[in-house]
Amino acid sequence: MYKIKKLENGFEYIEVKNDVASAKIAFQGAHIFSYKRSNKEELLWVSSLSAFTLGSAIRGGIPICWPRFGNLDKSLPQHGFARTAVFELVEVIADNNTLTTVHLRLKSSNETKKLWAYAFTLDILFHISNELKIEMITTNNDTKEFLITQAFHAYFKLSDIKNIEIFGLENKPFLDSLVNEEKVQKGSIRINEEVDRIYQKANGKIILQDLEKRLEIQSKHSSSVIVWNPWIKKCSQMSGMEKEGYKSFVCIESANAVDDFVMLGANESFSIEVSYN
């Protein structure tokens, strides 16, 4: 079952419910901002100060960073333009009572070409079941090749940042973006300060342990993982963020970033996929 809902300001989203899970996905940015398995806690963190308005990215959930991750390309907005673009609904498929697929699409237009001069189709498929799986498929509809970096910028809701431990990135090389230095991860990850790291060669399963709660993250066609928490000072300076919001979330982002970029020739497609269980 699904319903299309609209806030008083005109902001639209789709609400999905089946026998095992529920989700809420905004048309702006193809942005899932709620996912909950039946009788379980909410998976995703969203700031109570986040603006659900057209033109402003939601602070939390899983923003889609595309066709760029980060802000190294000054010709594009930080994390690209997809997260504030309005997608169209292609279809909703209820295969059975335990799986619902929502297919959203963004196609190039005169407006997107003012920012990025290529013809493209970007398809996002959400598979809502007892696990959350998301696919992001880029098709180059242009006559020339283009480069993309991209990410599922997932914010996970926590009991408290001090309680978590992240496994699966041991011995992986990473770029410490705070000091622009290449390093290697020693042991599991605990967070007690600002963290902004881009891990490379990270093809395996990532585990987020929060007291007794365990989340498994598995990506396909991606070997980059970003771990981010703004901590105290930066959190207090960010838009749409509670002063102590840093205590309540961590971002673990499946991506194609830095050296893991994607080149797409004319009429080629590329798919990145992530599952949360």
PDB file of C-alpha atoms in Angstrom:
ATOM      1  CA  MET A   1       0.000   0.000   0.000  1.00  0.00           C
ATOM      2  CA  TYR A   2       1.224   3.490  -0.745  1.00  0.00           C
ATOM      3  CA  LYS A   3      -0.068   7.039  -0.577  1.00  0.00           C
ATOM      4  CA  ILE A   4       1.217  10.283  -2.022  1.00  0.00           C
ATOM      5  CA  LYS A   5       1.104  12.960   0.657  1.00  0.00           C
ATOM      6  CA  LYS A   6       1.661  16.698   0.597  1.00  0.00           C
ATOM      7  CA  LEU A   7       2.666  19.121   3.341  1.00  0.00           C
ATOM      8  CA  GLU A   8       0.911  22.483   3.617  1.00  0.00           C
ATOM      9  CA  ASN A   9       3.798  24.134   1.765  1.00  0.00           C
ATOM     10  CA  GLY A  10       3.364  21.763  -1.194  1.00  0.00           C
ATOM     11  CA  PHE A  11       6.295  19.461  -0.347  1.00  0.00           C
ATOM     12  CA  GLU A  12       5.340  15.979  -1.609  1.00  0.00           C
ATOM     13  CA  TYR A  13       6.417  12.542  -0.483  1.00  0.00           C
ATOM     14  CA  ILE A  14       5.314   8.954  -0.893  1.00  0.00           C
ATOM     15  CA  GLU A  15       4.437   6.814   2.119  1.00  0.00           C
ATOM     16  CA  VAL A  16       4.817   3.042   1.782  1.00  0.00           C
ATOM     17  CA  LYS A  17       3.519   0.355   4.120  1.00  0.00           C
ATOM     18  CA  ASN A  18       3.536  -3.416   3.844  1.00  0.00           C
ATOM     19  CA  ASP A  19       3.377  -6.274   6.341  1.00  0.00           C
ATOM     20  CA  VAL A  20       7.033  -6.006   7.386  1.00  0.00           C
ATOM     21  CA  ALA A  21       8.147  -2.374   6.956  1.00  0.00           C
ATOM     22  CA  SER A  22       7.223   1.222   6.231  1.00  0.00           C
ATOM     23  CA  ALA A  23       9.031   4.123   4.553  1.00  0.00           C
ATOM     24  CA  LYS A  24       8.662   7.771   3.573  1.00  0.00           C
ATOM     25  CA  ILE A  25      10.387   9.065   0.431  1.00  0.00           C
ATOM     26  CA  ALA A  26      10.397  12.684  -0.743  1.00  0.00           C
ATOM     27  CA  PHE A  27      10.044  13.405  -4.454  1.00  0.00           C
ATOM     28  CA  GLN A  28      12.630  16.136  -4.015  1.00  0.00           C
ATOM     29  CA  GLY A  29      15.981  14.414  -4.186  1.00  0.00           C
ATOM     30  CA  ALA A  30      14.471  10.890  -4.236  1.00  0.00           C
ATOM     31  CA  HIS A  31      15.220  11.258  -0.549  1.00  0.00           C
ATOM     32  CA  ILE A  32      14.144   8.523   1.857  1.00  0.00           C
ATOM     33  CA  PHE A  33      13.730  10.074   5.298  1.00  0.00           C
ATOM     34  CA  SER A  34      12.079   7.248   7.218  1.00  0.00           C
ATOM     35  CA  TYR A  35      12.434   3.479   7.197  1.00  0.00           C
ATOM     36  CA  LYS A  36      11.151   1.255   9.948  1.00  0.00           C
ATOM     37  CA  ARG A  37      10.681  -2.478  10.154  1.00  0.00           C
ATOM     38  CA  SER A  38       7.541  -3.634  11.942  1.00  0.00           C
ATOM     39  CA  ASN A  39       7.992  -3.524  15.713  1.00  0.00           C
ATOM     40  CA  LYS A  40      11.483  -2.045  15.332  1.00  0.00           C
ATOM     41  CA  GLU A  41      12.951   1.406  15.883  1.00  0.00           C
ATOM     42  CA  GLU A  42      13.432   3.989  13.157  1.00  0.00           C
ATOM     43  CA  LEU A  43      16.637   3.333  11.189  1.00  0.00           C
ATOM     44  CA  LEU A  44      17.269   6.863   9.932  1.00  0.00           C
ATOM     45  CA  TRP A  45      18.034  10.081  11.775  1.00  0.00           C
ATOM     46  CA  VAL A  46      16.435  13.363  10.687  1.00  0.00           C
ATOM     47  CA  SER A  47      17.070  16.697  12.378  1.00  0.00           C
ATOM     48  CA  SER A  48      14.020  18.204  14.048  1.00  0.00           C
ATOM     49  CA  LEU A  49      15.163  21.543  12.576  1.00  0.00           C
ATOM     50  CA  SER A  50      15.353  20.286   8.994  1.00  0.00           C
ATOM     51  CA  ALA A  51      13.326  22.257   6.496  1.00  0.00           C
ATOM     52  CA  PHE A  52      10.982  20.181   4.348  1.00  0.00           C
ATOM     53  CA  THR A  53      10.784  22.845   1.664  1.00  0.00           C
ATOM     54  CA  LEU A  54      11.498  22.838  -2.055  1.00  0.00           C
ATOM     55  CA  GLY A  55      15.017  23.970  -2.808  1.00  0.00           C
ATOM     56  CA  SER A  56      16.440  23.003   0.598  1.00  0.00           C
ATOM     57  CA  ALA A  57      18.025  19.601   1.187  1.00  0.00           C
ATOM     58  CA  ILE A  58      16.633  17.560   4.081  1.00  0.00           C
ATOM     59  CA  ARG A  59      19.124  17.280   6.957  1.00  0.00           C
ATOM     60  CA  GLY A  60      19.111  13.550   7.604  1.00  0.00           C
ATOM     61  CA  GLY A  61      17.677  10.400   6.058  1.00  0.00           C
ATOM     62  CA  ILE A  62      19.618   9.294   2.965  1.00  0.00           C
ATOM     63  CA  PRO A  63      20.413  12.208   0.626  1.00  0.00           C
ATOM     64  CA  ILE A  64      21.435  11.238  -2.910  1.00  0.00           C
ATOM     65  CA  CYS A  65      24.766  12.881  -3.767  1.00  0.00           C
ATOM     66  CA  TRP A  66      24.975  13.051  -7.589  1.00  0.00           C
ATOM     67  CA  PRO A  67      26.646  13.723 -10.051  1.00  0.00           C
ATOM     68  CA  ARG A  68      29.293  14.764  -7.543  1.00  0.00           C
ATOM     69  CA  PHE A  69      30.155  13.753  -4.031  1.00  0.00           C
ATOM     70  CA  GLY A  70      31.730  16.530  -1.967  1.00  0.00           C
ATOM     71  CA  ASN A  71      32.701  20.027  -3.057  1.00  0.00           C
ATOM     72  CA  LEU A  72      35.921  19.585  -5.048  1.00  0.00           C
ATOM     73  CA  ASP A  73      34.125  20.467  -8.298  1.00  0.00           C
ATOM     74  CA  LYS A  74      33.366  24.168  -7.807  1.00  0.00           C
ATOM     75  CA  SER A  75      31.211  24.277 -10.955  1.00  0.00           C
ATOM     76  CA  LEU A  76      28.490  22.292  -9.137  1.00  0.00           C
ATOM     77  CA  PRO A  77      26.683  22.665  -5.791  1.00  0.00           C
ATOM     78  CA  GLN A  78      28.173  20.678  -2.912  1.00  0.00           C
ATOM     79  CA  HIS A  79      27.177  17.016  -3.350  1.00  0.00           C
ATOM     80  CA  GLY A  80      25.704  17.833  -6.780  1.00  0.00           C
ATOM     81  CA  PHE A  81      22.198  18.943  -7.707  1.00  0.00           C
ATOM     82  CA  ALA A  82      20.138  15.737  -7.477  1.00  0.00           C
ATOM     83  CA  ARG A  83      19.315  16.165  -3.780  1.00  0.00           C
ATOM     84  CA  THR A  84      17.257  19.311  -4.467  1.00  0.00           C
ATOM     85  CA  ALA A  85      15.836  18.260  -7.864  1.00  0.00           C
ATOM     86  CA  VAL A  86      12.259  16.971  -8.081  1.00  0.00           C
ATOM     87  CA  PHE A  87      12.029  13.378  -9.347  1.00  0.00           C
ATOM     88  CA  GLU A  88       9.052  11.820 -11.124  1.00  0.00           C
ATOM     89  CA  LEU A  89       7.327   8.656  -9.953  1.00  0.00           C
ATOM     90  CA  VAL A  90       7.739   5.900 -12.548  1.00  0.00           C
ATOM     91  CA  GLU A  91       5.938   3.134 -10.698  1.00  0.00           C
ATOM     92  CA  VAL A  92       5.267   1.417  -7.394  1.00  0.00           C
ATOM     93  CA  ILE A  93       5.338  -2.377  -7.457  1.00  0.00           C
ATOM     94  CA  ALA A  94       3.965  -4.489  -4.626  1.00  0.00           C
ATOM     95  CA  ASP A  95       5.380  -7.933  -5.458  1.00  0.00           C
ATOM     96  CA  ASN A  96       3.724  -9.385  -2.369  1.00  0.00           C
ATOM     97  CA  ASN A  97       2.773  -8.310   1.144  1.00  0.00           C
ATOM     98  CA  THR A  98       6.414  -8.115   2.203  1.00  0.00           C
ATOM     99  CA  LEU A  99       8.146  -6.241  -0.645  1.00  0.00           C
ATOM    100  CA  THR A 100       7.315  -2.868  -2.186  1.00  0.00           C
ATOM    101  CA  THR A 101       9.499  -1.229  -4.844  1.00  0.00           C
ATOM    102  CA  VAL A 102       9.347   2.514  -5.503  1.00  0.00           C
ATOM    103  CA  HIS A 103      10.951   3.722  -8.746  1.00  0.00           C
ATOM    104  CA  LEU A 104      11.770   7.441  -9.086  1.00  0.00           C
ATOM    105  CA  ARG A 105      13.485   9.130 -12.043  1.00  0.00           C
ATOM    106  CA  LEU A 106      15.273  12.359 -12.897  1.00  0.00           C
ATOM    107  CA  LYS A 107      15.979  13.247 -16.527  1.00  0.00           C
ATOM    108  CA  SER A 108      18.191  16.009 -17.863  1.00  0.00           C
ATOM    109  CA  SER A 109      16.422  19.258 -18.695  1.00  0.00           C
ATOM    110  CA  ASN A 110      17.209  22.824 -19.658  1.00  0.00           C
ATOM    111  CA  GLU A 111      17.571  23.577 -15.939  1.00  0.00           C
ATOM    112  CA  THR A 112      20.027  20.747 -15.218  1.00  0.00           C
ATOM    113  CA  LYS A 113      22.067  21.629 -18.302  1.00  0.00           C
ATOM    114  CA  LYS A 114      22.652  25.100 -16.883  1.00  0.00           C
ATOM    115  CA  LEU A 115      24.555  23.309 -14.090  1.00  0.00           C
ATOM    116  CA  TRP A 116      25.909  20.264 -15.939  1.00  0.00           C
ATOM    117  CA  ALA A 117      25.867  20.198 -19.738  1.00  0.00           C
ATOM    118  CA  TYR A 118      25.040  16.534 -20.298  1.00  0.00           C
ATOM    119  CA  ALA A 119      21.965  14.476 -21.208  1.00  0.00           C
ATOM    120  CA  PHE A 120      21.265  11.772 -18.622  1.00  0.00           C
ATOM    121  CA  THR A 121      18.693   9.629 -16.852  1.00  0.00           C
ATOM    122  CA  LEU A 122      19.029   8.943 -13.127  1.00  0.00           C
ATOM    123  CA  ASP A 123      16.855   6.141 -11.731  1.00  0.00           C
ATOM    124  CA  ILE A 124      16.514   5.448  -8.006  1.00  0.00           C
ATOM    125  CA  LEU A 125      14.801   2.236  -6.889  1.00  0.00           C
ATOM    126  CA  PHE A 126      13.839   1.672  -3.254  1.00  0.00           C
ATOM    127  CA  HIS A 127      13.069  -1.896  -2.206  1.00  0.00           C
ATOM    128  CA  ILE A 128      11.107  -1.736   1.041  1.00  0.00           C
ATOM    129  CA  SER A 129      11.078  -5.062   2.868  1.00  0.00           C
ATOM    130  CA  ASN A 130      12.578  -6.531   6.043  1.00  0.00           C
ATOM    131  CA  GLU A 131      15.757  -4.952   4.695  1.00  0.00           C
ATOM    132  CA  LEU A 132      16.120  -1.629   2.891  1.00  0.00           C
ATOM    133  CA  LYS A 133      17.822  -1.867  -0.499  1.00  0.00           C
ATOM    134  CA  ILE A 134      18.451   1.108  -2.795  1.00  0.00           C
ATOM    135  CA  GLU A 135      19.726   1.147  -6.376  1.00  0.00           C
ATOM    136  CA  MET A 136      21.038   4.233  -8.185  1.00  0.00           C
ATOM    137  CA  ILE A 137      21.321   3.799 -11.959  1.00  0.00           C
ATOM    138  CA  THR A 138      22.939   6.453 -14.148  1.00  0.00           C
ATOM    139  CA  THR A 139      22.469   6.356 -17.926  1.00  0.00           C
ATOM    140  CA  ASN A 140      24.478   8.574 -20.240  1.00  0.00           C
ATOM    141  CA  ASN A 141      22.060   9.786 -22.924  1.00  0.00           C
ATOM    142  CA  ASP A 142      24.655  12.143 -24.358  1.00  0.00           C
ATOM    143  CA  THR A 143      27.033  11.804 -27.312  1.00  0.00           C
ATOM    144  CA  LYS A 144      30.104  12.354 -25.126  1.00  0.00           C
ATOM    145  CA  GLU A 145      31.411  10.644 -22.020  1.00  0.00           C
ATOM    146  CA  PHE A 146      31.051  12.087 -18.536  1.00  0.00           C
ATOM    147  CA  LEU A 147      32.474  11.505 -15.064  1.00  0.00           C
ATOM    148  CA  ILE A 148      30.424  10.987 -11.924  1.00  0.00           C
ATOM    149  CA  THR A 149      31.133  10.601  -8.230  1.00  0.00           C
ATOM    150  CA  GLN A 150      28.150   9.721  -6.038  1.00  0.00           C
ATOM    151  CA  ALA A 151      27.014   8.572  -2.620  1.00  0.00           C
ATOM    152  CA  PHE A 152      24.155   7.389  -0.454  1.00  0.00           C
ATOM    153  CA  HIS A 153      24.753   9.918   2.355  1.00  0.00           C
ATOM    154  CA  ALA A 154      23.034   7.841   5.048  1.00  0.00           C
ATOM    155  CA  TYR A 155      22.386   9.274   8.532  1.00  0.00           C
ATOM    156  CA  PHE A 156      21.788   6.487  11.073  1.00  0.00           C
ATOM    157  CA  LYS A 157      19.883   7.104  14.285  1.00  0.00           C
ATOM    158  CA  LEU A 158      21.850   6.204  17.429  1.00  0.00           C
ATOM    159  CA  SER A 159      21.261   5.726  21.134  1.00  0.00           C
ATOM    160  CA  ASP A 160      24.348   7.938  21.618  1.00  0.00           C
ATOM    161  CA  ILE A 161      27.518   8.425  19.581  1.00  0.00           C
ATOM    162  CA  LYS A 162      29.578   7.230  22.577  1.00  0.00           C
ATOM    163  CA  ASN A 163      27.904   3.798  22.394  1.00  0.00           C
ATOM    164  CA  ILE A 164      28.765   2.856  18.817  1.00  0.00           C
ATOM    165  CA  GLU A 165      31.518   0.841  17.168  1.00  0.00           C
ATOM    166  CA  ILE A 166      32.027   0.387  13.425  1.00  0.00           C
ATOM    167  CA  PHE A 167      33.559  -2.807  12.035  1.00  0.00           C
ATOM    168  CA  GLY A 168      34.635  -3.819   8.541  1.00  0.00           C
ATOM    169  CA  LEU A 169      37.081  -1.023   7.719  1.00  0.00           C
ATOM    170  CA  GLU A 170      40.065  -2.408   9.602  1.00  0.00           C
ATOM    171  CA  ASN A 171      43.359  -1.962   7.701  1.00  0.00           C
ATOM    172  CA  LYS A 172      41.662   0.045   4.946  1.00  0.00           C
ATOM    173  CA  PRO A 173      43.381   3.148   3.540  1.00  0.00           C
ATOM    174  CA  PHE A 174      41.490   6.406   3.979  1.00  0.00           C
ATOM    175  CA  LEU A 175      41.742  10.098   3.286  1.00  0.00           C
ATOM    176  CA  ASP A 176      41.375  12.112   6.470  1.00  0.00           C
ATOM    177  CA  SER A 177      39.565  15.086   4.952  1.00  0.00           C
ATOM    178  CA  LEU A 178      40.102  17.216   8.064  1.00  0.00           C
ATOM    179  CA  VAL A 179      43.869  17.351   7.511  1.00  0.00           C
ATOM    180  CA  ASN A 180      44.022  16.122   3.880  1.00  0.00           C
ATOM    181  CA  GLU A 181      46.268  13.192   4.800  1.00  0.00           C
ATOM    182  CA  GLU A 182      46.288   9.561   3.658  1.00  0.00           C
ATOM    183  CA  LYS A 183      46.118   7.135   6.594  1.00  0.00           C
ATOM    184  CA  VAL A 184      45.322   3.487   7.361  1.00  0.00           C
ATOM    185  CA  GLN A 185      42.585   2.390   9.766  1.00  0.00           C
ATOM    186  CA  LYS A 186      43.872   0.592  12.857  1.00  0.00           C
ATOM    187  CA  GLY A 187      41.198  -1.574  14.442  1.00  0.00           C
ATOM    188  CA  SER A 188      37.496  -0.793  14.646  1.00  0.00           C
ATOM    189  CA  ILE A 189      36.147   2.771  14.718  1.00  0.00           C
ATOM    190  CA  ARG A 190      34.893   4.642  17.769  1.00  0.00           C
ATOM    191  CA  ILE A 191      34.018   8.323  17.553  1.00  0.00           C
ATOM    192  CA  ASN A 192      34.936  10.895  20.208  1.00  0.00           C
ATOM    193  CA  GLU A 193      35.815  13.869  17.989  1.00  0.00           C
ATOM    194  CA  GLU A 194      35.015  15.281  14.548  1.00  0.00           C
ATOM    195  CA  VAL A 195      35.457  12.609  11.879  1.00  0.00           C
ATOM    196  CA  ASP A 196      35.428  13.027   8.082  1.00  0.00           C
ATOM    197  CA  ARG A 197      37.090  10.086   6.338  1.00  0.00           C
ATOM    198  CA  ILE A 198      36.885   8.614   2.841  1.00  0.00           C
ATOM    199  CA  TYR A 199      37.829   4.934   2.950  1.00  0.00           C
ATOM    200  CA  GLN A 200      39.029   3.229  -0.238  1.00  0.00           C
ATOM    201  CA  LYS A 201      39.139  -0.450  -1.262  1.00  0.00           C
ATOM    202  CA  ALA A 202      36.192  -0.983   1.072  1.00  0.00           C
ATOM    203  CA  ASN A 203      34.241  -3.725  -0.698  1.00  0.00           C
ATOM    204  CA  GLY A 204      33.140  -5.811   2.261  1.00  0.00           C
ATOM    205  CA  LYS A 205      30.332  -5.695   4.774  1.00  0.00           C
ATOM    206  CA  ILE A 206      30.255  -2.794   7.249  1.00  0.00           C
ATOM    207  CA  ILE A 207      28.759  -3.363  10.694  1.00  0.00           C
ATOM    208  CA  LEU A 208      27.415  -0.597  12.919  1.00  0.00           C
ATOM    209  CA  GLN A 209      27.065  -1.845  16.484  1.00  0.00           C
ATOM    210  CA  ASP A 210      25.025   0.358  18.834  1.00  0.00           C
ATOM    211  CA  LEU A 211      24.736  -1.383  22.223  1.00  0.00           C
ATOM    212  CA  GLU A 212      22.610  -4.449  21.400  1.00  0.00           C
ATOM    213  CA  LYS A 213      21.487  -3.120  18.010  1.00  0.00           C
ATOM    214  CA  ARG A 214      23.432  -4.278  14.954  1.00  0.00           C
ATOM    215  CA  LEU A 215      23.170  -2.917  11.403  1.00  0.00           C
ATOM    216  CA  GLU A 216      24.807  -4.584   8.408  1.00  0.00           C
ATOM    217  CA  ILE A 217      25.637  -2.432   5.357  1.00  0.00           C
ATOM    218  CA  GLN A 218      26.558  -4.094   2.070  1.00  0.00           C
ATOM    219  CA  SER A 219      27.200  -2.246  -1.188  1.00  0.00           C
ATOM    220  CA  LYS A 220      27.747  -3.343  -4.784  1.00  0.00           C
ATOM    221  CA  HIS A 221      29.818  -1.605  -7.485  1.00  0.00           C
ATOM    222  CA  SER A 222      31.236   0.718  -4.854  1.00  0.00           C
ATOM    223  CA  SER A 223      34.575   0.594  -3.050  1.00  0.00           C
ATOM    224  CA  SER A 224      34.384   3.927  -1.207  1.00  0.00           C
ATOM    225  CA  VAL A 225      32.904   4.420   2.261  1.00  0.00           C
ATOM    226  CA  ILE A 226      32.635   7.761   4.034  1.00  0.00           C
ATOM    227  CA  VAL A 227      32.389   7.955   7.822  1.00  0.00           C
ATOM    228  CA  TRP A 228      31.307  11.368   9.085  1.00  0.00           C
ATOM    229  CA  ASN A 229      30.271  13.081  12.284  1.00  0.00           C
ATOM    230  CA  PRO A 230      30.608  16.889  12.669  1.00  0.00           C
ATOM    231  CA  TRP A 231      31.079  16.815  16.460  1.00  0.00           C
ATOM    232  CA  ILE A 232      30.483  19.793  18.735  1.00  0.00           C
ATOM    233  CA  LYS A 233      31.816  22.940  17.049  1.00  0.00           C
ATOM    234  CA  LYS A 234      30.817  22.210  13.453  1.00  0.00           C
ATOM    235  CA  CYS A 235      27.432  20.852  14.507  1.00  0.00           C
ATOM    236  CA  SER A 236      26.582  24.174  16.207  1.00  0.00           C
ATOM    237  CA  GLN A 237      27.433  26.028  12.993  1.00  0.00           C
ATOM    238  CA  MET A 238      25.468  23.910  10.509  1.00  0.00           C
ATOM    239  CA  SER A 239      22.099  24.817   9.042  1.00  0.00           C
ATOM    240  CA  GLY A 240      19.135  22.637   9.962  1.00  0.00           C
ATOM    241  CA  MET A 241      21.044  20.934  12.771  1.00  0.00           C
ATOM    242  CA  GLU A 242      20.330  20.813  16.500  1.00  0.00           C
ATOM    243  CA  LYS A 243      23.203  22.043  18.650  1.00  0.00           C
ATOM    244  CA  GLU A 244      23.768  18.576  20.115  1.00  0.00           C
ATOM    245  CA  GLY A 245      22.595  16.635  17.068  1.00  0.00           C
ATOM    246  CA  TYR A 246      26.032  15.063  16.659  1.00  0.00           C
ATOM    247  CA  LYS A 247      25.279  12.781  19.615  1.00  0.00           C
ATOM    248  CA  SER A 248      22.342  11.174  17.843  1.00  0.00           C
ATOM    249  CA  PHE A 249      23.689  10.099  14.434  1.00  0.00           C
ATOM    250  CA  VAL A 250      26.599   8.852  12.401  1.00  0.00           C
ATOM    251  CA  CYS A 251      26.900   8.930   8.608  1.00  0.00           C
ATOM    252  CA  ILE A 252      28.215   5.807   6.906  1.00  0.00           C
ATOM    253  CA  GLU A 253      28.024   6.492   3.194  1.00  0.00           C
ATOM    254  CA  SER A 254      28.384   3.976   0.362  1.00  0.00           C
ATOM    255  CA  ALA A 255      29.960   5.837  -2.533  1.00  0.00           C
ATOM    256  CA  ASN A 256      32.016   6.130  -5.686  1.00  0.00           C
ATOM    257  CA  ALA A 257      34.401   8.845  -4.536  1.00  0.00           C
ATOM    258  CA  VAL A 258      37.972  10.113  -5.042  1.00  0.00           C
ATOM    259  CA  ASP A 259      39.818   7.445  -7.099  1.00  0.00           C
ATOM    260  CA  ASP A 260      36.655   5.318  -7.241  1.00  0.00           C
ATOM    261  CA  PHE A 261      35.027   7.664  -9.787  1.00  0.00           C
ATOM    262  CA  VAL A 262      32.967   6.379 -12.731  1.00  0.00           C
ATOM    263  CA  MET A 263      33.438   7.289 -16.410  1.00  0.00           C
ATOM    264  CA  LEU A 264      30.393   6.644 -18.575  1.00  0.00           C
ATOM    265  CA  GLY A 265      30.531   6.658 -22.358  1.00  0.00           C
ATOM    266  CA  ALA A 266      27.620   7.539 -24.624  1.00  0.00           C
ATOM    267  CA  ASN A 267      24.599   5.253 -24.038  1.00  0.00           C
ATOM    268  CA  GLU A 268      26.312   3.435 -21.162  1.00  0.00           C
ATOM    269  CA  SER A 269      24.729   2.800 -17.748  1.00  0.00           C
ATOM    270  CA  PHE A 270      26.174   2.231 -14.293  1.00  0.00           C
ATOM    271  CA  SER A 271      24.450   0.975 -11.160  1.00  0.00           C
ATOM    272  CA  ILE A 272      25.462   1.312  -7.516  1.00  0.00           C
ATOM    273  CA  GLU A 273      23.488  -0.556  -4.855  1.00  0.00           C
ATOM    274  CA  VAL A 274      23.362  -0.681  -1.069  1.00  0.00           C
ATOM    275  CA  SER A 275      21.411  -2.742   1.425  1.00  0.00           C
ATOM    276  CA  TYR A 276      20.776  -2.109   5.127  1.00  0.00           C
ATOM    277  CA  ASN A 277      19.770  -5.031   7.294  1.00  0.00           C
TER     278      ASN A 277
END
